[in-house]
Amino acid sequence: MEIEEFKEYVKTGQALDSDEIHLFMDEMSDEARRVTFKLNSAYHTPDEVRALLSELFGYAVPASLRVFPPLYADFGKNITVGEGVFINACCHFQDHGGVTLGDGCQIGHNVVFATLNHGLSPDTRRSTWPAPIVLGKGVWVGSNSTILQGVTIGDHAIVAAGAVVTKDVPAGAIVGGVPARFIKWITD
């Protein structure tokens, strides 16, 4: 299986449950760990960080991307970042289903992006179902938040620290809590 074939398959939302897919995911996880261990094991200049992230993500990341390691990814090749994105330390990307961070997103410490979910019955727990996470422009995600599979967060929305986002967030909204709920609209 090739990366582009896998990315097209996950867009269908079908279970990731074949031997071929599991083997591919294991290989990609090994590759992601190789790069993230290198990223997280010593100090690197911002340019060196971007070079390692380009290797991890599989494309040249924007020169305006700022990341404070450590950063963790268990796939790595399904993360897309826009211009002017900042990712603070200790963020976790379970990116098999795809994670998109729009221009100007600000991601706090310890944020988790989880694009896979397991089956509920014991017979299906080994299977996972992917769904993408998409953040619009200028989204701010507070520290220790978790964004779950299939969630879209609209432009300029804010996710309060510690929130667990299980549903889409409209543009310009502030949400918080577990599960995250609407708090108020952003006003100038």
mmCIF file of C-alpha atoms in Angstrom:
data_model
loop_
_atom_site.group_PDB
_atom_site.id
_atom_site.type_symbol
_atom_site.label_atom_id
_atom_site.label_comp_id
_atom_site.label_asym_id
_atom_site.label_seq_id
_atom_site.Cartn_x
_atom_site.Cartn_y
_atom_site.Cartn_z
ATOM 1 C CA MET A 1 0.000 0.000 0.000
ATOM 2 C CA GLU A 2 1.209 3.522 -0.783
ATOM 3 C CA ILE A 3 0.560 6.705 1.233
ATOM 4 C CA GLU A 4 -1.772 8.306 -1.334
ATOM 5 C CA GLU A 5 -3.771 5.072 -1.649
ATOM 6 C CA PHE A 6 -4.142 4.972 2.152
ATOM 7 C CA LYS A 7 -5.205 8.640 2.312
ATOM 8 C CA GLU A 8 -7.870 8.021 -0.340
ATOM 9 C CA TYR A 9 -9.108 4.954 1.536
ATOM 10 C CA VAL A 10 -9.456 6.805 4.872
ATOM 11 C CA LYS A 11 -11.613 9.443 3.137
ATOM 12 C CA THR A 12 -14.247 6.717 2.700
ATOM 13 C CA GLY A 13 -14.584 6.349 6.493
ATOM 14 C CA GLN A 14 -14.463 2.564 6.198
ATOM 15 C CA ALA A 15 -12.865 0.463 8.922
ATOM 16 C CA LEU A 16 -9.090 0.141 8.974
ATOM 17 C CA ASP A 17 -9.233 -3.589 9.584
ATOM 18 C CA SER A 18 -7.420 -5.517 6.851
ATOM 19 C CA ASP A 19 -4.039 -7.179 7.332
ATOM 20 C CA GLU A 20 -2.630 -5.031 4.512
ATOM 21 C CA ILE A 21 -3.794 -1.817 6.195
ATOM 22 C CA HIS A 22 -2.521 -2.907 9.629
ATOM 23 C CA LEU A 23 0.888 -3.754 8.175
ATOM 24 C CA PHE A 24 1.040 -0.399 6.394
ATOM 25 C CA MET A 25 -0.012 1.487 9.557
ATOM 26 C CA ASP A 26 2.688 -0.341 11.557
ATOM 27 C CA GLU A 27 5.355 0.575 8.994
ATOM 28 C CA MET A 28 4.253 4.217 8.944
ATOM 29 C CA SER A 29 4.186 4.315 12.744
ATOM 30 C CA ASP A 30 7.772 3.060 12.821
ATOM 31 C CA GLU A 31 8.766 5.802 10.363
ATOM 32 C CA ALA A 32 6.924 8.479 12.377
ATOM 33 C CA ARG A 33 8.588 7.360 15.607
ATOM 34 C CA ARG A 34 12.016 7.431 13.926
ATOM 35 C CA VAL A 35 11.526 11.073 12.925
ATOM 36 C CA THR A 36 9.803 12.219 16.133
ATOM 37 C CA PHE A 37 12.468 10.576 18.312
ATOM 38 C CA LYS A 38 15.069 12.564 16.389
ATOM 39 C CA LEU A 39 12.972 15.741 16.701
ATOM 40 C CA ASN A 40 12.376 15.281 20.416
ATOM 41 C CA SER A 41 15.799 14.044 21.557
ATOM 42 C CA ALA A 42 17.833 17.256 21.333
ATOM 43 C CA TYR A 43 17.643 20.973 20.727
ATOM 44 C CA HIS A 44 17.069 21.980 17.093
ATOM 45 C CA THR A 45 16.950 25.424 15.526
ATOM 46 C CA PRO A 46 13.577 26.476 14.106
ATOM 47 C CA ASP A 47 14.823 25.669 10.591
ATOM 48 C CA GLU A 48 15.951 22.212 11.730
ATOM 49 C CA VAL A 49 12.561 21.629 13.376
ATOM 50 C CA ARG A 50 10.800 22.545 10.121
ATOM 51 C CA ALA A 51 13.125 20.226 8.157
ATOM 52 C CA LEU A 52 12.280 17.318 10.452
ATOM 53 C CA LEU A 53 8.569 18.136 10.265
ATOM 54 C CA SER A 54 8.819 18.249 6.470
ATOM 55 C CA GLU A 55 10.256 14.742 6.605
ATOM 56 C CA LEU A 56 7.532 13.610 9.018
ATOM 57 C CA PHE A 57 4.641 15.210 7.088
ATOM 58 C CA GLY A 58 5.980 14.283 3.657
ATOM 59 C CA TYR A 59 6.022 17.802 2.161
ATOM 60 C CA ALA A 60 7.878 21.080 2.661
ATOM 61 C CA VAL A 61 6.133 22.791 5.574
ATOM 62 C CA PRO A 62 5.696 26.586 5.448
ATOM 63 C CA ALA A 63 8.641 28.678 6.622
ATOM 64 C CA SER A 64 6.172 30.468 8.908
ATOM 65 C CA LEU A 65 5.359 27.273 10.883
ATOM 66 C CA ARG A 66 6.578 27.434 14.489
ATOM 67 C CA VAL A 67 6.665 24.322 16.648
ATOM 68 C CA PHE A 68 8.047 23.885 20.148
ATOM 69 C CA PRO A 69 8.981 20.197 20.512
ATOM 70 C CA PRO A 70 8.311 17.661 21.700
ATOM 71 C CA LEU A 71 5.666 16.755 19.141
ATOM 72 C CA TYR A 72 4.248 13.271 18.735
ATOM 73 C CA ALA A 73 2.630 11.680 15.685
ATOM 74 C CA ASP A 74 1.695 8.067 15.157
ATOM 75 C CA PHE A 75 1.374 8.350 11.366
ATOM 76 C CA GLY A 76 2.690 11.778 10.361
ATOM 77 C CA LYS A 77 1.845 11.759 6.678
ATOM 78 C CA ASN A 78 -1.741 13.025 7.015
ATOM 79 C CA ILE A 79 -1.117 16.397 8.696
ATOM 80 C CA THR A 80 -1.573 19.611 6.732
ATOM 81 C CA VAL A 81 -0.573 23.001 8.160
ATOM 82 C CA GLY A 82 -1.219 26.446 6.737
ATOM 83 C CA GLU A 83 0.817 29.638 6.985
ATOM 84 C CA GLY A 84 1.599 31.183 10.374
ATOM 85 C CA VAL A 85 0.630 28.129 12.454
ATOM 86 C CA PHE A 86 2.058 27.767 15.977
ATOM 87 C CA ILE A 87 2.083 24.420 17.819
ATOM 88 C CA ASN A 88 3.222 24.475 21.439
ATOM 89 C CA ALA A 89 5.014 21.640 23.256
ATOM 90 C CA CYS A 90 3.779 18.095 23.831
ATOM 91 C CA CYS A 91 1.006 17.951 21.222
ATOM 92 C CA HIS A 92 -0.143 14.541 19.972
ATOM 93 C CA PHE A 93 -1.339 13.874 16.433
ATOM 94 C CA GLN A 94 -3.180 10.617 15.779
ATOM 95 C CA ASP A 95 -3.450 11.678 12.177
ATOM 96 C CA HIS A 96 -4.445 8.566 10.240
ATOM 97 C CA GLY A 97 -7.806 10.171 9.391
ATOM 98 C CA GLY A 98 -6.215 13.526 8.543
ATOM 99 C CA VAL A 99 -5.555 16.707 10.539
ATOM 100 C CA THR A 100 -5.732 20.103 8.849
ATOM 101 C CA LEU A 101 -4.651 23.269 10.653
ATOM 102 C CA GLY A 102 -5.659 26.407 8.759
ATOM 103 C CA ASP A 103 -3.623 29.588 8.433
ATOM 104 C CA GLY A 104 -2.847 31.293 11.721
ATOM 105 C CA CYS A 105 -3.949 28.477 14.061
ATOM 106 C CA GLN A 106 -2.534 28.609 17.594
ATOM 107 C CA ILE A 107 -2.299 25.243 19.352
ATOM 108 C CA GLY A 108 -1.605 25.168 23.111
ATOM 109 C CA HIS A 109 0.428 22.689 25.170
ATOM 110 C CA ASN A 110 -0.612 19.034 25.301
ATOM 111 C CA VAL A 111 -3.382 19.202 22.702
ATOM 112 C CA VAL A 112 -4.495 15.828 21.330
ATOM 113 C CA PHE A 113 -5.884 15.354 17.819
ATOM 114 C CA ALA A 114 -7.550 11.905 17.656
ATOM 115 C CA THR A 115 -8.807 10.931 14.186
ATOM 116 C CA LEU A 116 -9.563 7.261 14.906
ATOM 117 C CA ASN A 117 -12.288 5.593 16.920
ATOM 118 C CA HIS A 118 -12.686 1.946 17.904
ATOM 119 C CA GLY A 119 -15.771 -0.221 17.595
ATOM 120 C CA LEU A 120 -18.001 -0.359 20.656
ATOM 121 C CA SER A 121 -18.611 -4.102 20.824
ATOM 122 C CA PRO A 122 -15.768 -6.315 22.006
ATOM 123 C CA ASP A 123 -15.808 -8.090 18.620
ATOM 124 C CA THR A 124 -14.996 -4.843 16.757
ATOM 125 C CA ARG A 125 -12.605 -3.128 19.170
ATOM 126 C CA ARG A 126 -9.518 -4.049 17.144
ATOM 127 C CA SER A 127 -11.006 -2.199 14.183
ATOM 128 C CA THR A 128 -10.699 1.547 13.864
ATOM 129 C CA TRP A 129 -12.714 4.035 11.842
ATOM 130 C CA PRO A 130 -11.049 7.219 10.582
ATOM 131 C CA ALA A 131 -12.528 10.690 10.229
ATOM 132 C CA PRO A 132 -10.669 13.971 9.612
ATOM 133 C CA ILE A 133 -10.197 16.899 11.958
ATOM 134 C CA VAL A 134 -10.259 20.298 10.248
ATOM 135 C CA LEU A 135 -9.450 23.640 11.880
ATOM 136 C CA GLY A 136 -10.257 26.792 9.921
ATOM 137 C CA LYS A 137 -8.223 30.003 9.873
ATOM 138 C CA GLY A 138 -7.113 31.603 13.116
ATOM 139 C CA VAL A 139 -8.416 28.900 15.469
ATOM 140 C CA TRP A 140 -7.020 28.962 18.996
ATOM 141 C CA VAL A 141 -6.992 25.638 20.867
ATOM 142 C CA GLY A 142 -6.206 25.936 24.574
ATOM 143 C CA SER A 143 -3.811 23.684 26.466
ATOM 144 C CA ASN A 144 -4.797 20.131 27.364
ATOM 145 C CA SER A 145 -7.716 20.047 24.931
ATOM 146 C CA THR A 146 -8.695 16.980 22.939
ATOM 147 C CA ILE A 147 -10.244 17.231 19.480
ATOM 148 C CA LEU A 148 -11.999 14.043 18.414
ATOM 149 C CA GLN A 149 -12.454 12.443 15.008
ATOM 150 C CA GLY A 150 -14.695 14.076 12.444
ATOM 151 C CA VAL A 151 -14.719 17.514 14.104
ATOM 152 C CA THR A 152 -14.519 20.728 12.091
ATOM 153 C CA ILE A 153 -13.747 23.963 13.935
ATOM 154 C CA GLY A 154 -14.731 27.144 12.105
ATOM 155 C CA ASP A 155 -12.572 30.186 11.429
ATOM 156 C CA HIS A 156 -11.385 32.180 14.469
ATOM 157 C CA ALA A 157 -13.140 29.924 16.997
ATOM 158 C CA ILE A 158 -11.616 29.336 20.429
ATOM 159 C CA VAL A 159 -11.464 26.030 22.280
ATOM 160 C CA ALA A 160 -10.985 26.655 26.007
ATOM 161 C CA ALA A 161 -8.206 24.866 27.860
ATOM 162 C CA GLY A 162 -9.049 21.317 28.873
ATOM 163 C CA ALA A 163 -12.037 20.971 26.541
ATOM 164 C CA VAL A 164 -12.986 17.734 24.816
ATOM 165 C CA VAL A 165 -14.455 18.667 21.440
ATOM 166 C CA THR A 166 -16.838 15.993 20.163
ATOM 167 C CA LYS A 167 -18.925 18.095 17.733
ATOM 168 C CA ASP A 168 -18.320 20.755 15.104
ATOM 169 C CA VAL A 169 -17.672 24.297 16.354
ATOM 170 C CA PRO A 170 -19.055 27.222 14.338
ATOM 171 C CA ALA A 171 -16.840 30.081 13.199
ATOM 172 C CA GLY A 172 -16.385 32.784 15.839
ATOM 173 C CA ALA A 173 -17.600 30.622 18.741
ATOM 174 C CA ILE A 174 -15.935 29.971 22.083
ATOM 175 C CA VAL A 175 -16.461 26.451 23.444
ATOM 176 C CA GLY A 176 -15.269 24.738 26.598
ATOM 177 C CA GLY A 177 -15.891 21.881 28.992
ATOM 178 C CA VAL A 178 -16.218 18.116 28.801
ATOM 179 C CA PRO A 179 -17.832 17.582 26.417
ATOM 180 C CA ALA A 180 -17.243 21.023 24.911
ATOM 181 C CA ARG A 181 -20.301 23.265 24.794
ATOM 182 C CA PHE A 182 -20.947 26.706 23.376
ATOM 183 C CA ILE A 183 -19.944 29.482 25.803
ATOM 184 C CA LYS A 184 -20.344 32.666 23.756
ATOM 185 C CA TRP A 185 -19.608 34.377 20.462
ATOM 186 C CA ILE A 186 -16.380 36.305 20.000
ATOM 187 C CA THR A 187 -17.020 40.029 19.837
ATOM 188 C CA ASP A 188 -14.576 42.828 19.110
#
